[in-house]
mmCIF file of C-alpha atoms in Angstrom:
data_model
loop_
_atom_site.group_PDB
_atom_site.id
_atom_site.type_symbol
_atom_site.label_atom_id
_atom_site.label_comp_id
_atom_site.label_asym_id
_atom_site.label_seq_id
_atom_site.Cartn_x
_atom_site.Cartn_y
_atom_site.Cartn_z
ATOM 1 C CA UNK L 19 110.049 130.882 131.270
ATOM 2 C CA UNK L 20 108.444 127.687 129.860
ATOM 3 C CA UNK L 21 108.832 127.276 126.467
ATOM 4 C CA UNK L 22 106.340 125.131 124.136
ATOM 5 C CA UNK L 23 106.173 122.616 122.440
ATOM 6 C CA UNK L 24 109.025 120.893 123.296
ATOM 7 C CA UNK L 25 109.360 117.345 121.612
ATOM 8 C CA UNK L 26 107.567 118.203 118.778
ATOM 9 C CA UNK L 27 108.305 116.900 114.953
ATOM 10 C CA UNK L 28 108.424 118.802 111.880
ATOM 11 C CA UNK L 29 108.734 118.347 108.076
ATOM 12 C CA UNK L 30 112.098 120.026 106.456
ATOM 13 C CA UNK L 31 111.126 122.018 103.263
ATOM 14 C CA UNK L 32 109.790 125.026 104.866
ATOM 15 C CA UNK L 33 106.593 123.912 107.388
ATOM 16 C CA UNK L 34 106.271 126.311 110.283
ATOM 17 C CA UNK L 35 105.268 125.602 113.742
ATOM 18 C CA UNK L 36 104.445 127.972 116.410
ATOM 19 C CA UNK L 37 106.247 128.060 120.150
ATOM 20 C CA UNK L 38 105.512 129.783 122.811
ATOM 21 C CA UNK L 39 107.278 131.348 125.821
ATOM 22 C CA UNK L 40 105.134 131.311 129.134
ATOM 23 C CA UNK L 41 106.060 133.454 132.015
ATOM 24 C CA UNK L 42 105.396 133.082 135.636
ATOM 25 C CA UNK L 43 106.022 136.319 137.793
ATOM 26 C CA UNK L 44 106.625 136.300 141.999
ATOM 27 C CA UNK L 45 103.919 138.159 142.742
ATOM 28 C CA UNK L 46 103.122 141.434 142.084
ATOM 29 C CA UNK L 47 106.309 142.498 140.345
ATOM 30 C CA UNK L 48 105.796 142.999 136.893
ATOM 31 C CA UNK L 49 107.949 141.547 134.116
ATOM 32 C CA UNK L 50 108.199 141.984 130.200
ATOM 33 C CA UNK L 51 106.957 138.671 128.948
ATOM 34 C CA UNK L 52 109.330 139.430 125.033
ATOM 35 C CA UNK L 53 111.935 137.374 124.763
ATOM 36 C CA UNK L 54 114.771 137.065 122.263
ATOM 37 C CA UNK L 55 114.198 133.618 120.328
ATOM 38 C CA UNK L 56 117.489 131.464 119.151
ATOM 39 C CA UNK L 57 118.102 128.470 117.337
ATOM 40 C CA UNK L 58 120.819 125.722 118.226
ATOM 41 C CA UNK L 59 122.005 129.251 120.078
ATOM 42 C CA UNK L 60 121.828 131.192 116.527
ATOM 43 C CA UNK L 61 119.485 134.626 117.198
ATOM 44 C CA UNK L 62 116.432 133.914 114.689
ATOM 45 C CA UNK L 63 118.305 130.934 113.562
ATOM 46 C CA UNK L 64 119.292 130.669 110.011
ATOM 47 C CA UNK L 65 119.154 128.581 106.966
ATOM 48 C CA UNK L 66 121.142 125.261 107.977
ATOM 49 C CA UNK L 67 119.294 125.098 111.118
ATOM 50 C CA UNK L 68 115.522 127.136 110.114
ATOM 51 C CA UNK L 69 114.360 130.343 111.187
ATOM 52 C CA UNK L 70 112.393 131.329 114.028
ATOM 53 C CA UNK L 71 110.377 135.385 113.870
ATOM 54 C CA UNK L 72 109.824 137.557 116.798
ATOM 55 C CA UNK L 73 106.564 135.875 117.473
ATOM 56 C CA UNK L 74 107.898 132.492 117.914
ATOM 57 C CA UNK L 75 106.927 130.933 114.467
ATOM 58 C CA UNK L 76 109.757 128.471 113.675
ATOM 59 C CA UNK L 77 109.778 127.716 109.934
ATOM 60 C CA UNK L 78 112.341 124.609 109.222
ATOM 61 C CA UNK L 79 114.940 124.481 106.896
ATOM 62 C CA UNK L 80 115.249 123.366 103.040
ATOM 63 C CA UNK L 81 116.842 119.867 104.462
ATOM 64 C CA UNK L 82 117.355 117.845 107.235
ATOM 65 C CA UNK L 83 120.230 119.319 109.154
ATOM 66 C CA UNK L 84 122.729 117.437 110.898
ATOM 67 C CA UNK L 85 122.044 116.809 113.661
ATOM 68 C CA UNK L 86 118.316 115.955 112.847
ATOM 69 C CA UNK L 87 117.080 117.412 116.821
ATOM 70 C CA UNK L 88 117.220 121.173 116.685
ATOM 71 C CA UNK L 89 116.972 123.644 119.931
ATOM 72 C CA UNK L 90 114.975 126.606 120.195
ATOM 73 C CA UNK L 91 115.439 129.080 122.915
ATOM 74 C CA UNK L 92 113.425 131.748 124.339
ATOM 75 C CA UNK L 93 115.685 133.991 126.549
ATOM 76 C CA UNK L 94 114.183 137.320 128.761
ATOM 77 C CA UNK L 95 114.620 140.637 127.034
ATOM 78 C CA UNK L 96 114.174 141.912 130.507
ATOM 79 C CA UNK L 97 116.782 139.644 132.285
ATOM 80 C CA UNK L 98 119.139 137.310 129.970
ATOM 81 C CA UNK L 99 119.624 134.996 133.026
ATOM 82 C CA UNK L 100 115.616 133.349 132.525
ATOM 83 C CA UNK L 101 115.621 131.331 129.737
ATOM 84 C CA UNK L 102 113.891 127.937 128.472
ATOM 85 C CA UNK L 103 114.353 125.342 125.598
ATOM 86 C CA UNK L 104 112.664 123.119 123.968
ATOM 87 C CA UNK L 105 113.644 120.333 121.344
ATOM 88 C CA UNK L 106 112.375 119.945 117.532
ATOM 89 C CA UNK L 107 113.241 116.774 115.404
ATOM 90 C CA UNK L 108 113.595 118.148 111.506
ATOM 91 C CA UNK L 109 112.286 114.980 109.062
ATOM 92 C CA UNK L 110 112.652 114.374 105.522
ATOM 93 C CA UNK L 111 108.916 114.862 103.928
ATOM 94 C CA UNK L 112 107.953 111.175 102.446
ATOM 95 C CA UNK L 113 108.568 110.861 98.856
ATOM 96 C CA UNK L 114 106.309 112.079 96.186
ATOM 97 C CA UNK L 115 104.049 109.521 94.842
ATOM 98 C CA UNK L 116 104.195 108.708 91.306
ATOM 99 C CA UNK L 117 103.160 106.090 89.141
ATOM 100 C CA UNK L 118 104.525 104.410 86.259
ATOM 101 C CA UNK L 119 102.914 101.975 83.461
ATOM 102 C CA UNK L 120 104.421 99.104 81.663
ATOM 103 C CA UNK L 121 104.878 98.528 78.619
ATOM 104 C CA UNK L 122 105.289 101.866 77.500
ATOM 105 C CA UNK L 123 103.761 101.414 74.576
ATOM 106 C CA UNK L 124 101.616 98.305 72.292
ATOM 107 C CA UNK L 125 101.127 97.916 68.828
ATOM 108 C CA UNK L 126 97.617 95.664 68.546
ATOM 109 C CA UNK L 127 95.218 94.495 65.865
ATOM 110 C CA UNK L 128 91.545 95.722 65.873
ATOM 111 C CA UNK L 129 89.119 93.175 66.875
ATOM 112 C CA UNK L 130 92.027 90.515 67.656
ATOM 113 C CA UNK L 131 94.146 91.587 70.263
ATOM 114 C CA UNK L 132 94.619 92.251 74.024
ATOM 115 C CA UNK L 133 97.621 93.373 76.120
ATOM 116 C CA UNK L 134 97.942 93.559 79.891
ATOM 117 C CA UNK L 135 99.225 96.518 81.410
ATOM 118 C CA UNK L 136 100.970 96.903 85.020
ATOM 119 C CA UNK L 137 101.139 99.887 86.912
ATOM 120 C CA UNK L 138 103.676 100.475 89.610
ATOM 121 C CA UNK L 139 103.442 103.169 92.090
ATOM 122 C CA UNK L 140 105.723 104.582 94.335
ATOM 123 C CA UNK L 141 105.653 106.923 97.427
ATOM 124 C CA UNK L 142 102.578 105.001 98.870
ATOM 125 C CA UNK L 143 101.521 102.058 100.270
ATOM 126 C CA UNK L 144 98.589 102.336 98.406
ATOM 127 C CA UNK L 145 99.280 100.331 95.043
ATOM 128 C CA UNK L 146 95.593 101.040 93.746
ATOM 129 C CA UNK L 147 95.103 103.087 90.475
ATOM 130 C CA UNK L 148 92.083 104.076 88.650
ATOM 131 C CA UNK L 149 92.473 102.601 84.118
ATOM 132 C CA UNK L 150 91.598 105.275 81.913
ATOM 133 C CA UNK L 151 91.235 105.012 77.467
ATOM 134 C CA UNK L 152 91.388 108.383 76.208
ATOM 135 C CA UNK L 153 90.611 109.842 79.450
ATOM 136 C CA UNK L 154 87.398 107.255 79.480
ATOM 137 C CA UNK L 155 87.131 105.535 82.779
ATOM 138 C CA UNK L 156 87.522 101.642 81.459
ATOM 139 C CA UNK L 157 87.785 102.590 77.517
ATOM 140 C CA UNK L 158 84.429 101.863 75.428
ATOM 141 C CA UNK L 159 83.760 100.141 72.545
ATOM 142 C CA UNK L 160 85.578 102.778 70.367
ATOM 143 C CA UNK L 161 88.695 103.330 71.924
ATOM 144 C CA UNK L 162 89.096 100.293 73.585
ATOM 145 C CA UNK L 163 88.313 98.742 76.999
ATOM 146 C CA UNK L 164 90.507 97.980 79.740
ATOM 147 C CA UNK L 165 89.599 96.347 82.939
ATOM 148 C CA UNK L 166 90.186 97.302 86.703
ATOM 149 C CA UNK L 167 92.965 94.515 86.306
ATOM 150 C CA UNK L 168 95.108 96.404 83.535
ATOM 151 C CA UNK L 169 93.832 94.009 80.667
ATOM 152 C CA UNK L 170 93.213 96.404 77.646
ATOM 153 C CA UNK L 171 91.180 95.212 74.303
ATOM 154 C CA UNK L 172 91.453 96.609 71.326
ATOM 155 C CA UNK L 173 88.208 97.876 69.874
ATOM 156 C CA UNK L 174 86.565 96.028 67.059
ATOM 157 C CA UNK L 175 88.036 98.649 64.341
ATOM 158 C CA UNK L 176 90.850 101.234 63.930
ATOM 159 C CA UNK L 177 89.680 104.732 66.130
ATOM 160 C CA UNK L 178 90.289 107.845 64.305
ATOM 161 C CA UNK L 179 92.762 108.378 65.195
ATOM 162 C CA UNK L 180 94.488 105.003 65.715
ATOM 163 C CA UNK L 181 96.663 105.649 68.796
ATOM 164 C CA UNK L 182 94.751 105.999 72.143
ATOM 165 C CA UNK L 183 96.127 106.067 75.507
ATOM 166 C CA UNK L 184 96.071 104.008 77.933
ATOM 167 C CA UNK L 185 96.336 106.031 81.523
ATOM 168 C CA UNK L 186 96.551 104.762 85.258
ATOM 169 C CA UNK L 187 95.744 107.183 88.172
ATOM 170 C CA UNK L 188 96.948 106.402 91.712
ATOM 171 C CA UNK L 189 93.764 106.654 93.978
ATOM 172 C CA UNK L 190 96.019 107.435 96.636
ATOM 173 C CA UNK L 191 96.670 110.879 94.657
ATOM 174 C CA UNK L 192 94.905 111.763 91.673
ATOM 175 C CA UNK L 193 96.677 114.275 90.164
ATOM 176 C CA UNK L 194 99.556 111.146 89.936
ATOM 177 C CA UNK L 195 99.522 109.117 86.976
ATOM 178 C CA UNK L 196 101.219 107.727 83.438
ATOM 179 C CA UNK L 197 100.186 106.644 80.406
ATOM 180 C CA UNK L 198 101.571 104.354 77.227
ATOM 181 C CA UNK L 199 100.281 104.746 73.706
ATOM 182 C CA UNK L 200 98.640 102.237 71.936
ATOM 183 C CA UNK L 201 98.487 102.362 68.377
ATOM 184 C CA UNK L 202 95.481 100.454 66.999
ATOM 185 C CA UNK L 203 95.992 98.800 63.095
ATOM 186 C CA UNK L 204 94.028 96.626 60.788
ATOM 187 C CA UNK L 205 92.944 93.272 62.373
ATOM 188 C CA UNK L 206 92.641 91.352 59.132
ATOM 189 C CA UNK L 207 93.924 92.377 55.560
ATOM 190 C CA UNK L 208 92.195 91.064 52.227
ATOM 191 C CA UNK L 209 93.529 91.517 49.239
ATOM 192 C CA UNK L 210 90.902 90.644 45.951
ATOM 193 C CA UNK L 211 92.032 91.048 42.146
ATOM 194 C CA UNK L 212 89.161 91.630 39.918
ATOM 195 C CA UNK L 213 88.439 90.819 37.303
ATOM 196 C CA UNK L 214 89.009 86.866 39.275
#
């Protein structure tokens, strides 16, 4: 029995890979080719170390067990002295990505005022995001505009209504983002008595 892949890496979290158990016969004796599969020695393995069906699908376990390496075993129904193994490495899936804007939030003037924002993301090399005003790619002149920099202006008067958001989407995943409020207020106040 030759038993395959062996070597092979998988994801903890419940990902499922396939093995195989290959036969070869002397001749023209026949042989059963089902086998009884085990892992780390556990008959269909369990939930420490994953599961493996009948058919040889091995589906790994919530977490990373300890030891990482795991070994599946395909043993002969027809003679429990022919068996094979093969090794599995269980890895921790990479982190989710996620994204997060600074500052949270901005109070600015209409027509006056400008604020940079920064977006950090995490879980990717892949700093790039996408600015968004009010779900606008780059703002426009009523909401606001904000450049592919971060650099947000204020819109000539106060939007109805006055706070608008200011969102950042990861390109590396674009159902990852954040946004801060911005609440928009008078850019110059007058005050006239009459009569003078």
């Amino acid at each position: 029995i030759t038993v395959r892949p062996d070597g092979a890496t998988l994801q903890s979290g419940g990902q499922t890979l396939g093995f195989t158990a290959d036969f070869v016969t002397n001749g023209a004796n026949s042989c059963s080719t089902a086998v009884n599969w085990f892992v780390n020695d556990i008959q269909g393995g369990n939930a420490t170390v994953g599961t493996i069906n009948p058919s040889g699908l091995y589906t790994s376990p919530a977490a990373v067990p300890n030891p990482a390496t795991v070994t599946l075993k395909a043993v002969s129904v027809q003679d429990a002295t022919k068996s094979d193994t093969a090794s599995l490495t269980i890895t921790a899936p990479p982190p989710p990505i996620a994204v997060d804007v600074k500052p949270d939030s901005a109070v600015l003037r209409a027509g006056l005022e400008s604020q940079i924002f920064t977006a950090t993301v995490t879980g990717t090399a892949n700093q790039a995001v996408t600015w968004f005003v009010n779900d606008i790619q780059g703002g426009n002149a009523t909401f606001g505009t904000i450049s592919v920099g971060g650099l947000y202006t204020a819109p000539a008067n106060v939007p109805n209504p006055s706070v608008v958001n200011v969102k950042a989407v990861s390109q590396a995943d674009s159902t990852k983002s954040d946004t801060s409020p911005v609440t928009i207020i008078a850019g110059r106040i007058s005050v006239t008595i009459s009569p003078a």
